[in-house]
């Protein structure tokens, strides 16, 4: 058996989908107003004074904290139908379909939330391993459930889901330092392959 792991943001898509989902749910003006409000945290993050997970939670809490999860999920489903197709790199989709034609198992492993990655994956018959958002009383808290699915956590999530020794060949596609641990699992490595 052969398995292929794909990063999502920047590898399959042309840009980071977190800001795209914010723009879709809240509108352009609200997104930019929020960025201004979050500027001190964003600067601390750029200066490596704020960890990535904390920064992501600040953004999620600002834009989606206390949002009913049913409303969020419905919006994410619409985003995947209406907006996401225009962000998909054609070469990435061609590579995915080539793996599928060969009978390979294809998995997206993403730091983005499964809420807006999984609906697209389901339509493309791809398994999705992604960041999970915390929900309490049927509302988003703005926190991540567990650990952001990036860096070493990508490997942890893969190993939770698969016994890699059962696969004869492993392919991995990524575009950032957060993908390096996942890429290290593979014999066939592609870094920024679709640009």
GROMACS .gro file of C-alpha atoms in nm:
model
  195
    1UNK     CA    1   0.000   0.000   0.000
    2UNK     CA    2   0.103   0.359  -0.066
    3UNK     CA    3  -0.002   0.672   0.126
    4UNK     CA    4   0.032   1.040   0.035
    5UNK     CA    5   0.019   1.320   0.293
    6UNK     CA    6  -0.063   1.673   0.175
    7UNK     CA    7  -0.039   1.995   0.372
    8UNK     CA    8  -0.337   2.221   0.293
    9UNK     CA    9  -0.262   2.595   0.329
   10UNK     CA   10  -0.006   2.708   0.073
   11UNK     CA   11   0.041   2.358  -0.069
   12UNK     CA   12  -0.306   2.273  -0.197
   13UNK     CA   13  -0.435   2.631  -0.164
   14UNK     CA   14  -0.285   2.954  -0.293
   15UNK     CA   15  -0.310   3.126   0.046
   16UNK     CA   16  -0.379   3.079   0.417
   17UNK     CA   17  -0.746   2.987   0.457
   18UNK     CA   18  -0.781   3.117   0.815
   19UNK     CA   19  -0.804   3.477   0.691
   20UNK     CA   20  -1.021   3.366   0.400
   21UNK     CA   21  -1.274   3.200   0.634
   22UNK     CA   22  -1.273   3.513   0.852
   23UNK     CA   23  -1.338   3.732   0.547
   24UNK     CA   24  -1.615   3.495   0.435
   25UNK     CA   25  -1.792   3.486   0.774
   26UNK     CA   26  -1.736   3.844   0.890
   27UNK     CA   27  -1.675   4.051   0.576
   28UNK     CA   28  -1.368   4.241   0.459
   29UNK     CA   29  -1.425   4.554   0.671
   30UNK     CA   30  -1.469   4.354   0.995
   31UNK     CA   31  -1.162   4.145   0.914
   32UNK     CA   32  -0.941   4.453   0.872
   33UNK     CA   33  -1.088   4.619   1.181
   34UNK     CA   34  -1.007   4.301   1.375
   35UNK     CA   35  -0.653   4.298   1.242
   36UNK     CA   36  -0.607   4.651   1.374
   37UNK     CA   37  -0.740   4.545   1.716
   38UNK     CA   38  -0.511   4.241   1.714
   39UNK     CA   39  -0.205   4.435   1.594
   40UNK     CA   40  -0.018   4.422   1.929
   41UNK     CA   41  -0.052   4.042   1.941
   42UNK     CA   42   0.036   4.009   1.572
   43UNK     CA   43   0.354   4.211   1.628
   44UNK     CA   44   0.448   4.000   1.929
   45UNK     CA   45   0.392   3.689   1.715
   46UNK     CA   46   0.611   3.827   1.432
   47UNK     CA   47   0.884   3.900   1.689
   48UNK     CA   48   0.852   3.538   1.813
   49UNK     CA   49   0.734   3.658   2.155
   50UNK     CA   50   0.395   3.485   2.120
   51UNK     CA   51   0.365   3.114   2.028
   52UNK     CA   52   0.173   3.026   1.713
   53UNK     CA   53  -0.105   2.843   1.899
   54UNK     CA   54  -0.166   3.140   2.130
   55UNK     CA   55  -0.175   3.377   1.831
   56UNK     CA   56  -0.420   3.153   1.647
   57UNK     CA   57  -0.643   3.135   1.957
   58UNK     CA   58  -0.638   3.515   1.989
   59UNK     CA   59  -0.758   3.543   1.629
   60UNK     CA   60  -1.020   3.267   1.665
   61UNK     CA   61  -1.152   3.412   1.991
   62UNK     CA   62  -1.178   3.763   1.847
   63UNK     CA   63  -1.369   3.661   1.534
   64UNK     CA   64  -1.554   3.345   1.641
   65UNK     CA   65  -1.561   3.327   2.022
   66UNK     CA   66  -1.915   3.249   2.148
   67UNK     CA   67  -2.040   3.182   1.793
   68UNK     CA   68  -2.293   2.896   1.779
   69UNK     CA   69  -2.111   2.599   1.631
   70UNK     CA   70  -2.410   2.520   1.406
   71UNK     CA   71  -2.383   2.865   1.244
   72UNK     CA   72  -2.006   2.833   1.208
   73UNK     CA   73  -2.032   2.485   1.054
   74UNK     CA   74  -2.299   2.595   0.808
   75UNK     CA   75  -2.083   2.891   0.702
   76UNK     CA   76  -1.780   2.665   0.660
   77UNK     CA   77  -1.980   2.428   0.439
   78UNK     CA   78  -2.088   2.723   0.221
   79UNK     CA   79  -1.728   2.852   0.210
   80UNK     CA   80  -1.611   2.511   0.083
   81UNK     CA   81  -1.872   2.518  -0.194
   82UNK     CA   82  -1.857   2.884  -0.294
   83UNK     CA   83  -1.510   3.021  -0.217
   84UNK     CA   84  -1.257   2.744  -0.162
   85UNK     CA   85  -1.256   2.604  -0.520
   86UNK     CA   86  -1.104   2.934  -0.645
   87UNK     CA   87  -0.816   2.895  -0.395
   88UNK     CA   88  -0.719   2.539  -0.495
   89UNK     CA   89  -0.399   2.502  -0.699
   90UNK     CA   90  -0.488   2.304  -1.016
   91UNK     CA   91  -0.153   2.118  -1.007
   92UNK     CA   92  -0.213   2.012  -0.647
   93UNK     CA   93  -0.557   1.877  -0.734
   94UNK     CA   94  -0.408   1.696  -1.034
   95UNK     CA   95  -0.144   1.535  -0.809
   96UNK     CA   96  -0.412   1.424  -0.560
   97UNK     CA   97  -0.620   1.270  -0.837
   98UNK     CA   98  -0.315   1.098  -0.983
   99UNK     CA   99  -0.249   0.933  -0.645
  100UNK     CA  100  -0.615   0.832  -0.624
  101UNK     CA  101  -0.608   0.682  -0.974
  102UNK     CA  102  -0.314   0.467  -0.864
  103UNK     CA  103  -0.513   0.345  -0.563
  104UNK     CA  104  -0.303   0.538  -0.311
  105UNK     CA  105  -0.452   0.649   0.021
  106UNK     CA  106  -0.458   1.033   0.028
  107UNK     CA  107  -0.461   1.234   0.352
  108UNK     CA  108  -0.469   1.610   0.412
  109UNK     CA  109  -0.285   1.706   0.732
  110UNK     CA  110  -0.357   2.067   0.820
  111UNK     CA  111  -0.306   2.328   1.089
  112UNK     CA  112  -0.630   2.486   0.967
  113UNK     CA  113  -0.947   2.381   1.146
  114UNK     CA  114  -1.121   2.067   1.026
  115UNK     CA  115  -1.444   2.271   1.014
  116UNK     CA  116  -1.345   2.431   0.682
  117UNK     CA  117  -1.100   2.168   0.551
  118UNK     CA  118  -1.299   1.847   0.607
  119UNK     CA  119  -1.601   1.941   0.390
  120UNK     CA  120  -1.372   1.990   0.089
  121UNK     CA  121  -1.184   1.669   0.171
  122UNK     CA  122  -1.508   1.471   0.190
  123UNK     CA  123  -1.608   1.590  -0.157
  124UNK     CA  124  -1.268   1.489  -0.295
  125UNK     CA  125  -1.270   1.151  -0.112
  126UNK     CA  126  -0.968   1.247   0.100
  127UNK     CA  127  -0.909   1.177   0.469
  128UNK     CA  128  -0.871   1.493   0.681
  129UNK     CA  129  -0.648   1.529   0.987
  130UNK     CA  130  -0.669   1.891   1.105
  131UNK     CA  131  -0.681   2.123   1.403
  132UNK     CA  132  -0.994   2.079   1.617
  133UNK     CA  133  -1.170   2.377   1.771
  134UNK     CA  134  -1.301   2.366   2.126
  135UNK     CA  135  -1.679   2.375   2.169
  136UNK     CA  136  -1.867   2.434   2.496
  137UNK     CA  137  -2.245   2.452   2.527
  138UNK     CA  138  -2.273   2.433   2.146
  139UNK     CA  139  -2.063   2.749   2.103
  140UNK     CA  140  -1.702   2.799   1.991
  141UNK     CA  141  -1.476   2.911   2.273
  142UNK     CA  142  -1.202   3.049   2.047
  143UNK     CA  143  -0.962   2.789   2.187
  144UNK     CA  144  -0.805   2.494   2.009
  145UNK     CA  145  -0.893   2.149   2.138
  146UNK     CA  146  -0.558   1.995   2.228
  147UNK     CA  147  -0.263   2.104   2.014
  148UNK     CA  148  -0.255   2.294   1.685
  149UNK     CA  149  -0.195   2.037   1.407
  150UNK     CA  150   0.140   2.177   1.295
  151UNK     CA  151   0.505   2.075   1.317
  152UNK     CA  152   0.561   1.765   1.530
  153UNK     CA  153   0.186   1.748   1.602
  154UNK     CA  154   0.128   1.662   1.235
  155UNK     CA  155   0.343   1.352   1.287
  156UNK     CA  156   0.164   1.269   1.614
  157UNK     CA  157  -0.176   1.289   1.443
  158UNK     CA  158  -0.054   1.076   1.151
  159UNK     CA  159   0.085   0.811   1.386
  160UNK     CA  160  -0.241   0.808   1.585
  161UNK     CA  161  -0.434   0.735   1.266
  162UNK     CA  162  -0.194   0.504   1.076
  163UNK     CA  163   0.062   0.231   1.128
  164UNK     CA  164   0.318   0.364   0.881
  165UNK     CA  165   0.504   0.032   0.868
  166UNK     CA  166   0.201  -0.104   0.681
  167UNK     CA  167   0.276   0.124   0.384
  168UNK     CA  168   0.536   0.031   0.127
  169UNK     CA  169   0.574   0.389   0.001
  170UNK     CA  170   0.503   0.724   0.163
  171UNK     CA  171   0.471   1.054  -0.024
  172UNK     CA  172   0.455   1.392   0.149
  173UNK     CA  173   0.385   1.741   0.014
  174UNK     CA  174   0.438   2.063   0.209
  175UNK     CA  175   0.544   2.426   0.181
  176UNK     CA  176   0.653   2.551   0.526
  177UNK     CA  177   0.879   2.476   0.821
  178UNK     CA  178   0.572   2.342   1.001
  179UNK     CA  179   0.558   2.063   0.743
  180UNK     CA  180   0.920   1.949   0.784
  181UNK     CA  181   0.850   1.680   1.047
  182UNK     CA  182   0.577   1.531   0.826
  183UNK     CA  183   0.802   1.544   0.519
  184UNK     CA  184   1.068   1.352   0.714
  185UNK     CA  185   0.834   1.050   0.729
  186UNK     CA  186   0.835   1.006   0.350
  187UNK     CA  187   1.062   0.849   0.091
  188UNK     CA  188   0.911   1.080  -0.173
  189UNK     CA  189   0.927   1.442  -0.054
  190UNK     CA  190   0.793   1.746  -0.240
  191UNK     CA  191   0.853   2.093  -0.091
  192UNK     CA  192   0.661   2.382  -0.255
  193UNK     CA  193   0.591   2.156  -0.554
  194UNK     CA  194   0.296   2.333  -0.715
  195UNK     CA  195   0.428   2.690  -0.750
   0.00000   0.00000   0.00000
